Amino acid sequence: MDHFLYRNGALHAEDVPVADIAAAVGTPFYVYSTATLTRHFKLFDDALDGMDHLVCFAMKSASNQAIIKVLADAGAGMDVVSVGEYLRAKAAGVPGDKIVFSGVGKTADEMRTALDGGIRQFNIESEPEMIVLDQVAQSLGVRAPITVRVNPDVDAKTHAKIATGKSENKFGIPISRARDVYAMAGKLPGLKVIGIDVHIGSQLTELAPFEAAYSKVAELTEQLRADGHDITRLDLGGGLGIPYTRSNEAPPLPTDYGNLIKRTVGHLGCEIEIEPGRLISGNAGIMVTKVIYVKSGEDRDFLILDAAMNDLIRPAMYEAWHDIVPVIEPAPGTEPAKYDVVGPVCESGDTFAKSREMSPVGADDLVAFRSAGAYGAVMSSEYNSRPLIPEVLVDKDQFAVIRARPTYQEMIARDTLPPWLG
Ligand code: LLP
């Protein structure tokens, strides 16, 4: 459930008419709902009730300061994958001991910044990374808390570009080698082994792959304990999928996911950490855009929008589906039209949807892309010198711009001429 509903014939973000935001900030823009963000965080938090746990929001899915602050105020920790995300979390007031550092290529500088500023744990992905962290920690006279990310070789049954838990993926250490790697970690004086980490992919729409992975982690916990390691924390990753279409998708609910966690690893007495991104932020945001033209082609109609692939790349990159709805509610019984929905960028890949059946719209009408809160704004770029589009946050009947659209002058001023061209 989200908070983008039609009321009196007009799409609202909570209590604010989306058209009012468009009038104030111009199109295109992203708008997020505070109530949806907190509701989804709470679903996870409640699902793990009864276990010592921390839900760490995967900031890679949405990393605006205001979004981090809303979730941190609700009690969330943060999962970061770069020093940039780490500094964003800190700037939003998240304490170091609620920030987990994930990612396959952390540099020594990134490790140093996190150790200096405080960190809950590093999720280590390789032996070379482990050695570098040991050296950095020793040079600072501290012991870095770590888990090792294991790759359980489980098929997450999701899009190939977002599956991470198969042996052919670059992530983690093969679970078959885990005991050796933990033995090595246990000997490094700059490290303190505290647990195990696993993450098998994103937009998972079945529980079975989680079950397979977590059962392997449970088994490994017992082996590592027998080897003398103090395993007190399990980071079980993120990845629970969301419904991108209102009609036919019904991914598992966080409650069922929580029960699965209790069933597979609950008996181990470990503190549980999860790192969901999409399920918290995905349906908490929409992208609003205006129709520039409706163009009749040879055998189809093109809906040319003022948003493009640089603003929302998921359809071009993963063939992802986003529901596209008009901001003015269509009258009951309106016959759908069929469009290829495209942006103004100069490549054919700038296509949001092909032969999409949707309510008929015309030039200057506003349309909204649903479920665009995760991996939308964070993956946008200024390709074709199109300014990054603004982000807006709604809370009940109030809204505020939380990232402004840059002016063209600001964009141009970021470039500098070398002296020989001056
Ligand atoms: N933890 C780790 C280590 C991850 O790699 C990811 C996502 C997450 C947590 C959060 O997963 P989530 O709960 O959001 O599924 N850009 C793609 C998704 C990439 C996901 C990468 N890793 C998309 O737009 O679908």
mmCIF file with all atom_site columns, N, CA and C and ligand atoms in Angstrom, residues 44 56-61 79-81 102-104 123 125 149 158-159 161-164 171 197-204 210 235-242 244 274-282 312-315 317-318 320 322 374-376 378-379, ligand 1:
data_model
loop_
_atom_site.group_PDB
_atom_site.id
_atom_site.type_symbol
_atom_site.label_atom_id
_atom_site.label_alt_id
_atom_site.label_comp_id
_atom_site.label_asym_id
_atom_site.label_entity_id
_atom_site.label_seq_id
_atom_site.pdbx_PDB_ins_code
_atom_site.Cartn_x
_atom_site.Cartn_y
_atom_site.Cartn_z
_atom_site.occupancy
_atom_site.B_iso_or_equiv
_atom_site.pdbx_formal_charge
_atom_site.auth_seq_id
_atom_site.auth_comp_id
_atom_site.auth_asym_id
_atom_site.auth_atom_id
_atom_site.pdbx_PDB_model_num
ATOM   1   N N   . PHE A 1 44  ? 8.976  -4.010  8.328   1.00 0.00 ? 44  PHE A N   1
ATOM   2   C CA  . PHE A 1 44  ? 10.157 -4.848  8.560   1.00 0.00 ? 44  PHE A CA  1
ATOM   3   C C   . PHE A 1 44  ? 10.477 -4.923  10.048  1.00 0.00 ? 44  PHE A C   1
ATOM   4   N N   . CYS A 1 56  ? 18.544 -1.937  8.563   1.00 0.00 ? 56  CYS A N   1
ATOM   5   C CA  . CYS A 1 56  ? 19.427 -0.920  7.989   1.00 0.00 ? 56  CYS A CA  1
ATOM   6   C C   . CYS A 1 56  ? 18.958 -0.616  6.571   1.00 0.00 ? 56  CYS A C   1
ATOM   7   N N   . PHE A 1 57  ? 18.510 0.595   6.344   1.00 0.00 ? 57  PHE A N   1
ATOM   8   C CA  . PHE A 1 57  ? 17.981 0.979   5.034   1.00 0.00 ? 57  PHE A CA  1
ATOM   9   C C   . PHE A 1 57  ? 19.116 1.014   4.005   1.00 0.00 ? 57  PHE A C   1
ATOM   10  N N   . ALA A 1 58  ? 18.948 0.328   2.886   1.00 0.00 ? 58  ALA A N   1
ATOM   11  C CA  . ALA A 1 58  ? 19.966 0.335   1.819   1.00 0.00 ? 58  ALA A CA  1
ATOM   12  C C   . ALA A 1 58  ? 19.884 1.674   1.093   1.00 0.00 ? 58  ALA A C   1
ATOM   13  N N   . MET A 1 59  ? 20.804 2.550   1.448   1.00 0.00 ? 59  MET A N   1
ATOM   14  C CA  . MET A 1 59  ? 20.753 3.926   0.936   1.00 0.00 ? 59  MET A CA  1
ATOM   15  C C   . MET A 1 59  ? 20.979 4.025   -0.558  1.00 0.00 ? 59  MET A C   1
ATOM   16  N N   . LYS A 1 60  ? 21.521 2.960   -1.152  1.00 0.00 ? 60  LYS A N   1
ATOM   17  C CA  . LYS A 1 60  ? 21.729 3.014   -2.597  1.00 0.00 ? 60  LYS A CA  1
ATOM   18  C C   . LYS A 1 60  ? 20.398 3.175   -3.330  1.00 0.00 ? 60  LYS A C   1
ATOM   19  N N   . SER A 1 61  ? 19.284 2.790   -2.692  1.00 0.00 ? 61  SER A N   1
ATOM   20  C CA  . SER A 1 61  ? 17.989 2.876   -3.370  1.00 0.00 ? 61  SER A CA  1
ATOM   21  C C   . SER A 1 61  ? 17.426 4.297   -3.368  1.00 0.00 ? 61  SER A C   1
ATOM   22  N N   . ASP A 1 79  ? 22.569 1.086   5.551   1.00 0.00 ? 79  ASP A N   1
ATOM   23  C CA  . ASP A 1 79  ? 23.525 0.244   4.840   1.00 0.00 ? 79  ASP A CA  1
ATOM   24  C C   . ASP A 1 79  ? 24.126 1.105   3.744   1.00 0.00 ? 79  ASP A C   1
ATOM   25  N N   . VAL A 1 80  ? 25.454 1.301   3.795   1.00 0.00 ? 80  VAL A N   1
ATOM   26  C CA  . VAL A 1 80  ? 26.095 2.178   2.808   1.00 0.00 ? 80  VAL A CA  1
ATOM   27  C C   . VAL A 1 80  ? 27.095 1.374   1.978   1.00 0.00 ? 80  VAL A C   1
ATOM   28  N N   . VAL A 1 81  ? 27.355 1.855   0.765   1.00 0.00 ? 81  VAL A N   1
ATOM   29  C CA  . VAL A 1 81  ? 28.287 1.136   -0.109  1.00 0.00 ? 81  VAL A CA  1
ATOM   30  C C   . VAL A 1 81  ? 29.391 2.035   -0.654  1.00 0.00 ? 81  VAL A C   1
ATOM   31  N N   . SER A 1 102 ? 28.850 -1.903  3.380   1.00 0.00 ? 102 SER A N   1
ATOM   32  C CA  . SER A 1 102 ? 28.871 -3.026  2.438   1.00 0.00 ? 102 SER A CA  1
ATOM   33  C C   . SER A 1 102 ? 29.606 -2.602  1.169   1.00 0.00 ? 102 SER A C   1
ATOM   34  N N   . GLY A 1 103 ? 29.747 -3.520  0.231   1.00 0.00 ? 103 GLY A N   1
ATOM   35  C CA  . GLY A 1 103 ? 30.324 -3.164  -1.068  1.00 0.00 ? 103 GLY A CA  1
ATOM   36  C C   . GLY A 1 103 ? 31.600 -3.922  -1.356  1.00 0.00 ? 103 GLY A C   1
ATOM   37  N N   . VAL A 1 104 ? 31.793 -4.210  -2.631  1.00 0.00 ? 104 VAL A N   1
ATOM   38  C CA  . VAL A 1 104 ? 32.835 -5.149  -3.030  1.00 0.00 ? 104 VAL A CA  1
ATOM   39  C C   . VAL A 1 104 ? 34.206 -4.490  -3.190  1.00 0.00 ? 104 VAL A C   1
ATOM   40  N N   . ASN A 1 123 ? 31.184 -5.196  6.075   1.00 0.00 ? 123 ASN A N   1
ATOM   41  C CA  . ASN A 1 123 ? 30.909 -6.497  5.478   1.00 0.00 ? 123 ASN A CA  1
ATOM   42  C C   . ASN A 1 123 ? 32.006 -6.748  4.442   1.00 0.00 ? 123 ASN A C   1
ATOM   43  N N   . GLU A 1 125 ? 34.308 -8.529  1.625   1.00 0.00 ? 125 GLU A N   1
ATOM   44  C CA  . GLU A 1 125 ? 33.942 -9.318  0.436   1.00 0.00 ? 125 GLU A CA  1
ATOM   45  C C   . GLU A 1 125 ? 35.096 -10.097 -0.170  1.00 0.00 ? 125 GLU A C   1
ATOM   46  N N   . ARG A 1 149 ? 31.062 -11.467 3.898   1.00 0.00 ? 149 ARG A N   1
ATOM   47  C CA  . ARG A 1 149 ? 29.908 -11.748 3.044   1.00 0.00 ? 149 ARG A CA  1
ATOM   48  C C   . ARG A 1 149 ? 30.156 -13.064 2.322   1.00 0.00 ? 149 ARG A C   1
ATOM   49  N N   . THR A 1 158 ? 15.899 -13.681 -10.244 1.00 0.00 ? 158 THR A N   1
ATOM   50  C CA  . THR A 1 158 ? 15.539 -12.301 -10.540 1.00 0.00 ? 158 THR A CA  1
ATOM   51  C C   . THR A 1 158 ? 16.298 -11.889 -11.792 1.00 0.00 ? 158 THR A C   1
ATOM   52  N N   . HIS A 1 159 ? 16.172 -10.620 -12.197 1.00 0.00 ? 159 HIS A N   1
ATOM   53  C CA  . HIS A 1 159 ? 16.855 -10.134 -13.396 1.00 0.00 ? 159 HIS A CA  1
ATOM   54  C C   . HIS A 1 159 ? 18.369 -10.350 -13.250 1.00 0.00 ? 159 HIS A C   1
ATOM   55  N N   . LYS A 1 161 ? 20.919 -8.778  -14.055 1.00 0.00 ? 161 LYS A N   1
ATOM   56  C CA  . LYS A 1 161 ? 21.762 -7.650  -13.637 1.00 0.00 ? 161 LYS A CA  1
ATOM   57  C C   . LYS A 1 161 ? 21.657 -7.347  -12.150 1.00 0.00 ? 161 LYS A C   1
ATOM   58  N N   . ILE A 1 162 ? 20.678 -7.922  -11.459 1.00 0.00 ? 162 ILE A N   1
ATOM   59  C CA  . ILE A 1 162 ? 20.546 -7.633  -10.030 1.00 0.00 ? 162 ILE A CA  1
ATOM   60  C C   . ILE A 1 162 ? 20.545 -8.892  -9.171  1.00 0.00 ? 162 ILE A C   1
ATOM   61  N N   . ALA A 1 163 ? 21.012 -10.012 -9.746  1.00 0.00 ? 163 ALA A N   1
ATOM   62  C CA  . ALA A 1 163 ? 21.239 -11.228 -8.951  1.00 0.00 ? 163 ALA A CA  1
ATOM   63  C C   . ALA A 1 163 ? 22.682 -11.179 -8.456  1.00 0.00 ? 163 ALA A C   1
ATOM   64  N N   . THR A 1 164 ? 22.905 -11.544 -7.205  1.00 0.00 ? 164 THR A N   1
ATOM   65  C CA  . THR A 1 164 ? 24.265 -11.421 -6.658  1.00 0.00 ? 164 THR A CA  1
ATOM   66  C C   . THR A 1 164 ? 24.748 -12.677 -5.952  1.00 0.00 ? 164 THR A C   1
ATOM   67  N N   . PHE A 1 171 ? 30.244 -11.078 -6.094  1.00 0.00 ? 171 PHE A N   1
ATOM   68  C CA  . PHE A 1 171 ? 30.027 -10.725 -4.691  1.00 0.00 ? 171 PHE A CA  1
ATOM   69  C C   . PHE A 1 171 ? 30.409 -11.814 -3.703  1.00 0.00 ? 171 PHE A C   1
ATOM   70  N N   . ASP A 1 197 ? 27.584 -12.269 6.810   1.00 0.00 ? 197 ASP A N   1
ATOM   71  C CA  . ASP A 1 197 ? 26.726 -11.444 5.956   1.00 0.00 ? 197 ASP A CA  1
ATOM   72  C C   . ASP A 1 197 ? 26.376 -12.208 4.690   1.00 0.00 ? 197 ASP A C   1
ATOM   73  N N   . VAL A 1 198 ? 25.159 -12.014 4.204   1.00 0.00 ? 198 VAL A N   1
ATOM   74  C CA  . VAL A 1 198 ? 24.754 -12.624 2.934   1.00 0.00 ? 198 VAL A CA  1
ATOM   75  C C   . VAL A 1 198 ? 23.748 -11.696 2.259   1.00 0.00 ? 198 VAL A C   1
ATOM   76  N N   . HIS A 1 199 ? 23.820 -11.617 0.949   1.00 0.00 ? 199 HIS A N   1
ATOM   77  C CA  . HIS A 1 199 ? 22.811 -10.870 0.172   1.00 0.00 ? 199 HIS A CA  1
ATOM   78  C C   . HIS A 1 199 ? 22.776 -11.517 -1.199  1.00 0.00 ? 199 HIS A C   1
ATOM   79  N N   . ILE A 1 200 ? 21.618 -11.976 -1.642  1.00 0.00 ? 200 ILE A N   1
ATOM   80  C CA  . ILE A 1 200 ? 21.605 -12.798 -2.866  1.00 0.00 ? 200 ILE A CA  1
ATOM   81  C C   . ILE A 1 200 ? 21.017 -12.101 -4.088  1.00 0.00 ? 200 ILE A C   1
ATOM   82  N N   . GLY A 1 201 ? 20.464 -10.917 -3.904  1.00 0.00 ? 201 GLY A N   1
ATOM   83  C CA  . GLY A 1 201 ? 19.937 -10.231 -5.080  1.00 0.00 ? 201 GLY A CA  1
ATOM   84  C C   . GLY A 1 201 ? 18.807 -9.303  -4.706  1.00 0.00 ? 201 GLY A C   1
ATOM   85  N N   . SER A 1 202 ? 18.242 -8.679  -5.721  1.00 0.00 ? 202 SER A N   1
ATOM   86  C CA  . SER A 1 202 ? 17.248 -7.644  -5.506  1.00 0.00 ? 202 SER A CA  1
ATOM   87  C C   . SER A 1 202 ? 15.980 -7.988  -6.287  1.00 0.00 ? 202 SER A C   1
ATOM   88  N N   . GLN A 1 203 ? 14.870 -7.434  -5.845  1.00 0.00 ? 203 GLN A N   1
ATOM   89  C CA  . GLN A 1 203 ? 13.554 -7.675  -6.474  1.00 0.00 ? 203 GLN A CA  1
ATOM   90  C C   . GLN A 1 203 ? 13.244 -9.179  -6.519  1.00 0.00 ? 203 GLN A C   1
ATOM   91  N N   . LEU A 1 204 ? 13.445 -9.838  -5.384  1.00 0.00 ? 204 LEU A N   1
ATOM   92  C CA  . LEU A 1 204 ? 13.087 -11.255 -5.270  1.00 0.00 ? 204 LEU A CA  1
ATOM   93  C C   . LEU A 1 204 ? 11.583 -11.346 -5.003  1.00 0.00 ? 204 LEU A C   1
ATOM   94  N N   . PHE A 1 210 ? 15.645 -17.114 -0.424  1.00 0.00 ? 210 PHE A N   1
ATOM   95  C CA  . PHE A 1 210 ? 16.064 -16.635 0.901   1.00 0.00 ? 210 PHE A CA  1
ATOM   96  C C   . PHE A 1 210 ? 16.212 -17.821 1.846   1.00 0.00 ? 210 PHE A C   1
ATOM   97  N N   . ASP A 1 235 ? 23.916 -10.590 9.228   1.00 0.00 ? 235 ASP A N   1
ATOM   98  C CA  . ASP A 1 235 ? 23.373 -9.596  8.315   1.00 0.00 ? 235 ASP A CA  1
ATOM   99  C C   . ASP A 1 235 ? 22.794 -10.368 7.130   1.00 0.00 ? 235 ASP A C   1
ATOM   100 N N   . LEU A 1 236 ? 21.481 -10.334 6.984   1.00 0.00 ? 236 LEU A N   1
ATOM   101 C CA  . LEU A 1 236 ? 20.816 -11.187 5.994   1.00 0.00 ? 236 LEU A CA  1
ATOM   102 C C   . LEU A 1 236 ? 20.494 -10.461 4.690   1.00 0.00 ? 236 LEU A C   1
ATOM   103 N N   . GLY A 1 237 ? 21.062 -9.254  4.518   1.00 0.00 ? 237 GLY A N   1
ATOM   104 C CA  . GLY A 1 237 ? 20.932 -8.555  3.244   1.00 0.00 ? 237 GLY A CA  1
ATOM   105 C C   . GLY A 1 237 ? 19.559 -7.954  3.021   1.00 0.00 ? 237 GLY A C   1
ATOM   106 N N   . GLY A 1 238 ? 19.323 -7.560  1.772   1.00 0.00 ? 238 GLY A N   1
ATOM   107 C CA  . GLY A 1 238 ? 18.021 -6.983  1.408   1.00 0.00 ? 238 GLY A CA  1
ATOM   108 C C   . GLY A 1 238 ? 17.420 -7.823  0.304   1.00 0.00 ? 238 GLY A C   1
ATOM   109 N N   . GLY A 1 239 ? 16.626 -7.189  -0.542  1.00 0.00 ? 239 GLY A N   1
ATOM   110 C CA  . GLY A 1 239 ? 16.219 -7.879  -1.757  1.00 0.00 ? 239 GLY A CA  1
ATOM   111 C C   . GLY A 1 239 ? 14.763 -8.254  -1.890  1.00 0.00 ? 239 GLY A C   1
ATOM   112 N N   . LEU A 1 240 ? 13.971 -8.084  -0.832  1.00 0.00 ? 240 LEU A N   1
ATOM   113 C CA  . LEU A 1 240 ? 12.560 -8.460  -0.970  1.00 0.00 ? 240 LEU A CA  1
ATOM   114 C C   . LEU A 1 240 ? 11.898 -7.554  -2.011  1.00 0.00 ? 240 LEU A C   1
ATOM   115 N N   . GLY A 1 241 ? 11.190 -8.158  -2.966  1.00 0.00 ? 241 GLY A N   1
ATOM   116 C CA  . GLY A 1 241 ? 10.654 -7.416  -4.107  1.00 0.00 ? 241 GLY A CA  1
ATOM   117 C C   . GLY A 1 241 ? 9.365  -6.672  -3.785  1.00 0.00 ? 241 GLY A C   1
ATOM   118 N N   . ILE A 1 242 ? 8.983  -5.799  -4.713  1.00 0.00 ? 242 ILE A N   1
ATOM   119 C CA  . ILE A 1 242 ? 7.731  -5.042  -4.558  1.00 0.00 ? 242 ILE A CA  1
ATOM   120 C C   . ILE A 1 242 ? 6.851  -5.292  -5.785  1.00 0.00 ? 242 ILE A C   1
ATOM   121 N N   . TYR A 1 244 ? 5.338  -4.099  -8.939  1.00 0.00 ? 244 TYR A N   1
ATOM   122 C CA  . TYR A 1 244 ? 5.470  -2.959  -9.850  1.00 0.00 ? 244 TYR A CA  1
ATOM   123 C C   . TYR A 1 244 ? 4.201  -2.727  -10.655 1.00 0.00 ? 244 TYR A C   1
ATOM   124 N N   . ILE A 1 274 ? 18.983 -6.630  8.736   1.00 0.00 ? 274 ILE A N   1
ATOM   125 C CA  . ILE A 1 274 ? 18.602 -6.763  7.326   1.00 0.00 ? 274 ILE A CA  1
ATOM   126 C C   . ILE A 1 274 ? 18.848 -5.427  6.639   1.00 0.00 ? 274 ILE A C   1
ATOM   127 N N   . GLU A 1 275 ? 18.965 -5.467  5.320   1.00 0.00 ? 275 GLU A N   1
ATOM   128 C CA  . GLU A 1 275 ? 19.341 -4.272  4.545   1.00 0.00 ? 275 GLU A CA  1
ATOM   129 C C   . GLU A 1 275 ? 18.361 -4.019  3.410   1.00 0.00 ? 275 GLU A C   1
ATOM   130 N N   . PRO A 1 276 ? 17.091 -3.859  3.683   1.00 0.00 ? 276 PRO A N   1
ATOM   131 C CA  . PRO A 1 276 ? 16.160 -3.625  2.579   1.00 0.00 ? 276 PRO A CA  1
ATOM   132 C C   . PRO A 1 276 ? 16.268 -2.208  2.028   1.00 0.00 ? 276 PRO A C   1
ATOM   133 N N   . GLY A 1 277 ? 16.158 -2.069  0.727   1.00 0.00 ? 277 GLY A N   1
ATOM   134 C CA  . GLY A 1 277 ? 16.125 -0.748  0.101   1.00 0.00 ? 277 GLY A CA  1
ATOM   135 C C   . GLY A 1 277 ? 14.791 -0.556  -0.591  1.00 0.00 ? 277 GLY A C   1
ATOM   136 N N   . ARG A 1 278 ? 14.628 -1.323  -1.676  1.00 0.00 ? 278 ARG A N   1
ATOM   137 C CA  . ARG A 1 278 ? 13.474 -1.142  -2.565  1.00 0.00 ? 278 ARG A CA  1
ATOM   138 C C   . ARG A 1 278 ? 12.132 -1.220  -1.837  1.00 0.00 ? 278 ARG A C   1
ATOM   139 N N   . LEU A 1 279 ? 11.983 -2.186  -0.918  1.00 0.00 ? 279 LEU A N   1
ATOM   140 C CA  . LEU A 1 279 ? 10.654 -2.346  -0.316  1.00 0.00 ? 279 LEU A CA  1
ATOM   141 C C   . LEU A 1 279 ? 10.292 -1.149  0.569   1.00 0.00 ? 279 LEU A C   1
ATOM   142 N N   . ILE A 1 280 ? 11.315 -0.448  1.047   1.00 0.00 ? 280 ILE A N   1
ATOM   143 C CA  . ILE A 1 280 ? 11.031 0.734   1.868   1.00 0.00 ? 280 ILE A CA  1
ATOM   144 C C   . ILE A 1 280 ? 10.786 1.961   0.981   1.00 0.00 ? 280 ILE A C   1
ATOM   145 N N   . SER A 1 281 ? 11.648 2.150   -0.029  1.00 0.00 ? 281 SER A N   1
ATOM   146 C CA  . SER A 1 281 ? 11.564 3.413   -0.786  1.00 0.00 ? 281 SER A CA  1
ATOM   147 C C   . SER A 1 281 ? 10.805 3.292   -2.109  1.00 0.00 ? 281 SER A C   1
ATOM   148 N N   . GLY A 1 282 ? 10.689 2.074   -2.670  1.00 0.00 ? 282 GLY A N   1
ATOM   149 C CA  . GLY A 1 282 ? 10.159 1.934   -4.034  1.00 0.00 ? 282 GLY A CA  1
ATOM   150 C C   . GLY A 1 282 ? 8.778  2.531   -4.206  1.00 0.00 ? 282 GLY A C   1
ATOM   151 N N   . LEU A 1 312 ? 15.009 8.433   -15.178 1.00 0.00 ? 312 LEU A N   1
ATOM   152 C CA  . LEU A 1 312 ? 14.577 7.127   -14.654 1.00 0.00 ? 312 LEU A CA  1
ATOM   153 C C   . LEU A 1 312 ? 15.099 6.086   -15.641 1.00 0.00 ? 312 LEU A C   1
ATOM   154 N N   . ILE A 1 313 ? 16.186 5.427   -15.261 1.00 0.00 ? 313 ILE A N   1
ATOM   155 C CA  . ILE A 1 313 ? 16.870 4.569   -16.240 1.00 0.00 ? 313 ILE A CA  1
ATOM   156 C C   . ILE A 1 313 ? 16.398 3.118   -16.192 1.00 0.00 ? 313 ILE A C   1
ATOM   157 N N   . ARG A 1 314 ? 15.584 2.776   -15.206 1.00 0.00 ? 314 ARG A N   1
ATOM   158 C CA  . ARG A 1 314 ? 15.250 1.359   -14.994 1.00 0.00 ? 314 ARG A CA  1
ATOM   159 C C   . ARG A 1 314 ? 14.612 0.681   -16.226 1.00 0.00 ? 314 ARG A C   1
ATOM   160 N N   . PRO A 1 315 ? 13.673 1.331   -16.925 1.00 0.00 ? 315 PRO A N   1
ATOM   161 C CA  . PRO A 1 315 ? 13.127 0.644   -18.106 1.00 0.00 ? 315 PRO A CA  1
ATOM   162 C C   . PRO A 1 315 ? 14.206 0.370   -19.161 1.00 0.00 ? 315 PRO A C   1
ATOM   163 N N   . MET A 1 317 ? 17.436 0.070   -18.703 1.00 0.00 ? 317 MET A N   1
ATOM   164 C CA  . MET A 1 317 ? 18.518 -0.785  -18.218 1.00 0.00 ? 317 MET A CA  1
ATOM   165 C C   . MET A 1 317 ? 18.084 -2.208  -17.899 1.00 0.00 ? 317 MET A C   1
ATOM   166 N N   . TYR A 1 318 ? 16.879 -2.354  -17.349 1.00 0.00 ? 318 TYR A N   1
ATOM   167 C CA  . TYR A 1 318 ? 16.443 -3.698  -16.915 1.00 0.00 ? 318 TYR A CA  1
ATOM   168 C C   . TYR A 1 318 ? 15.128 -4.115  -17.554 1.00 0.00 ? 318 TYR A C   1
ATOM   169 N N   . ALA A 1 320 ? 12.523 -2.716  -17.099 1.00 0.00 ? 320 ALA A N   1
ATOM   170 C CA  . ALA A 1 320 ? 11.618 -2.671  -15.943 1.00 0.00 ? 320 ALA A CA  1
ATOM   171 C C   . ALA A 1 320 ? 10.279 -2.041  -16.311 1.00 0.00 ? 320 ALA A C   1
ATOM   172 N N   . HIS A 1 322 ? 7.088  0.150   -15.108 1.00 0.00 ? 322 HIS A N   1
ATOM   173 C CA  . HIS A 1 322 ? 6.503  1.061   -14.119 1.00 0.00 ? 322 HIS A CA  1
ATOM   174 C C   . HIS A 1 322 ? 5.106  1.401   -14.601 1.00 0.00 ? 322 HIS A C   1
ATOM   175 N N   . ALA A 1 374 ? 12.602 3.940   -5.520  1.00 0.00 ? 374 ALA A N   1
ATOM   176 C CA  . ALA A 1 374 ? 13.875 3.233   -5.347  1.00 0.00 ? 374 ALA A CA  1
ATOM   177 C C   . ALA A 1 374 ? 14.606 3.171   -6.679  1.00 0.00 ? 374 ALA A C   1
ATOM   178 N N   . TYR A 1 375 ? 15.876 3.450   -6.652  1.00 0.00 ? 375 TYR A N   1
ATOM   179 C CA  . TYR A 1 375 ? 16.737 3.360   -7.840  1.00 0.00 ? 375 TYR A CA  1
ATOM   180 C C   . TYR A 1 375 ? 16.213 4.262   -8.966  1.00 0.00 ? 375 TYR A C   1
ATOM   181 N N   . GLY A 1 376 ? 15.593 5.367   -8.594  1.00 0.00 ? 376 GLY A N   1
ATOM   182 C CA  . GLY A 1 376 ? 15.118 6.347   -9.563  1.00 0.00 ? 376 GLY A CA  1
ATOM   183 C C   . GLY A 1 376 ? 16.064 7.537   -9.550  1.00 0.00 ? 376 GLY A C   1
ATOM   184 N N   . VAL A 1 378 ? 18.439 8.300   -7.596  1.00 0.00 ? 378 VAL A N   1
ATOM   185 C CA  . VAL A 1 378 ? 19.849 7.983   -7.333  1.00 0.00 ? 378 VAL A CA  1
ATOM   186 C C   . VAL A 1 378 ? 20.589 7.513   -8.586  1.00 0.00 ? 378 VAL A C   1
ATOM   187 N N   . MET A 1 379 ? 19.871 7.007   -9.558  1.00 0.00 ? 379 MET A N   1
ATOM   188 C CA  . MET A 1 379 ? 20.534 6.518   -10.772 1.00 0.00 ? 379 MET A CA  1
ATOM   189 C C   . MET A 1 379 ? 20.419 7.525   -11.920 1.00 0.00 ? 379 MET A C   1
HETATM 190 N N1  . LLP B 2 .   ? 22.345 -4.998  0.376   1.00 0.00 ? 1   LLP B N1  1
HETATM 191 C C1  . LLP B 2 .   ? 23.228 -5.170  -0.620  1.00 0.00 ? 1   LLP B C1  1
HETATM 192 C C2  . LLP B 2 .   ? 24.553 -5.695  -0.334  1.00 0.00 ? 1   LLP B C2  1
HETATM 193 C C3  . LLP B 2 .   ? 22.843 -4.877  -1.945  1.00 0.00 ? 1   LLP B C3  1
HETATM 194 O O1  . LLP B 2 .   ? 23.701 -5.076  -2.932  1.00 0.00 ? 1   LLP B O1  1
HETATM 195 C C4  . LLP B 2 .   ? 21.530 -4.383  -2.207  1.00 0.00 ? 1   LLP B C4  1
HETATM 196 C C5  . LLP B 2 .   ? 21.115 -4.049  -3.573  1.00 0.00 ? 1   LLP B C5  1
HETATM 197 C C6  . LLP B 2 .   ? 20.662 -4.205  -1.121  1.00 0.00 ? 1   LLP B C6  1
HETATM 198 C C7  . LLP B 2 .   ? 21.105 -4.532  0.160   1.00 0.00 ? 1   LLP B C7  1
HETATM 199 C C8  . LLP B 2 .   ? 19.277 -3.673  -1.278  1.00 0.00 ? 1   LLP B C8  1
HETATM 200 O O2  . LLP B 2 .   ? 18.477 -4.475  -2.084  1.00 0.00 ? 1   LLP B O2  1
HETATM 201 P P1  . LLP B 2 .   ? 16.914 -4.137  -2.238  1.00 0.00 ? 1   LLP B P1  1
HETATM 202 O O3  . LLP B 2 .   ? 16.236 -4.393  -0.910  1.00 0.00 ? 1   LLP B O3  1
HETATM 203 O O4  . LLP B 2 .   ? 16.800 -2.714  -2.628  1.00 0.00 ? 1   LLP B O4  1
HETATM 204 O O5  . LLP B 2 .   ? 16.457 -5.044  -3.298  1.00 0.00 ? 1   LLP B O5  1
HETATM 205 N N2  . LLP B 2 .   ? 19.404 -0.728  -9.569  1.00 0.00 ? 1   LLP B N2  1
HETATM 206 C C9  . LLP B 2 .   ? 18.655 -1.954  -9.503  1.00 0.00 ? 1   LLP B C9  1
HETATM 207 C C10 . LLP B 2 .   ? 18.769 -2.637  -8.146  1.00 0.00 ? 1   LLP B C10 1
HETATM 208 C C11 . LLP B 2 .   ? 20.195 -2.913  -7.709  1.00 0.00 ? 1   LLP B C11 1
HETATM 209 C C12 . LLP B 2 .   ? 20.286 -3.550  -6.361  1.00 0.00 ? 1   LLP B C12 1
HETATM 210 C C13 . LLP B 2 .   ? 21.684 -3.664  -5.923  1.00 0.00 ? 1   LLP B C13 1
HETATM 211 N N3  . LLP B 2 .   ? 21.878 -4.135  -4.603  1.00 0.00 ? 1   LLP B N3  1
HETATM 212 C C14 . LLP B 2 .   ? 17.204 -1.694  -9.889  1.00 0.00 ? 1   LLP B C14 1
HETATM 213 O O6  . LLP B 2 .   ? 16.870 -0.564  -10.217 1.00 0.00 ? 1   LLP B O6  1
HETATM 214 O O7  . LLP B 2 .   ? 16.388 -2.620  -9.898  1.00 0.00 ? 1   LLP B O7  1
#
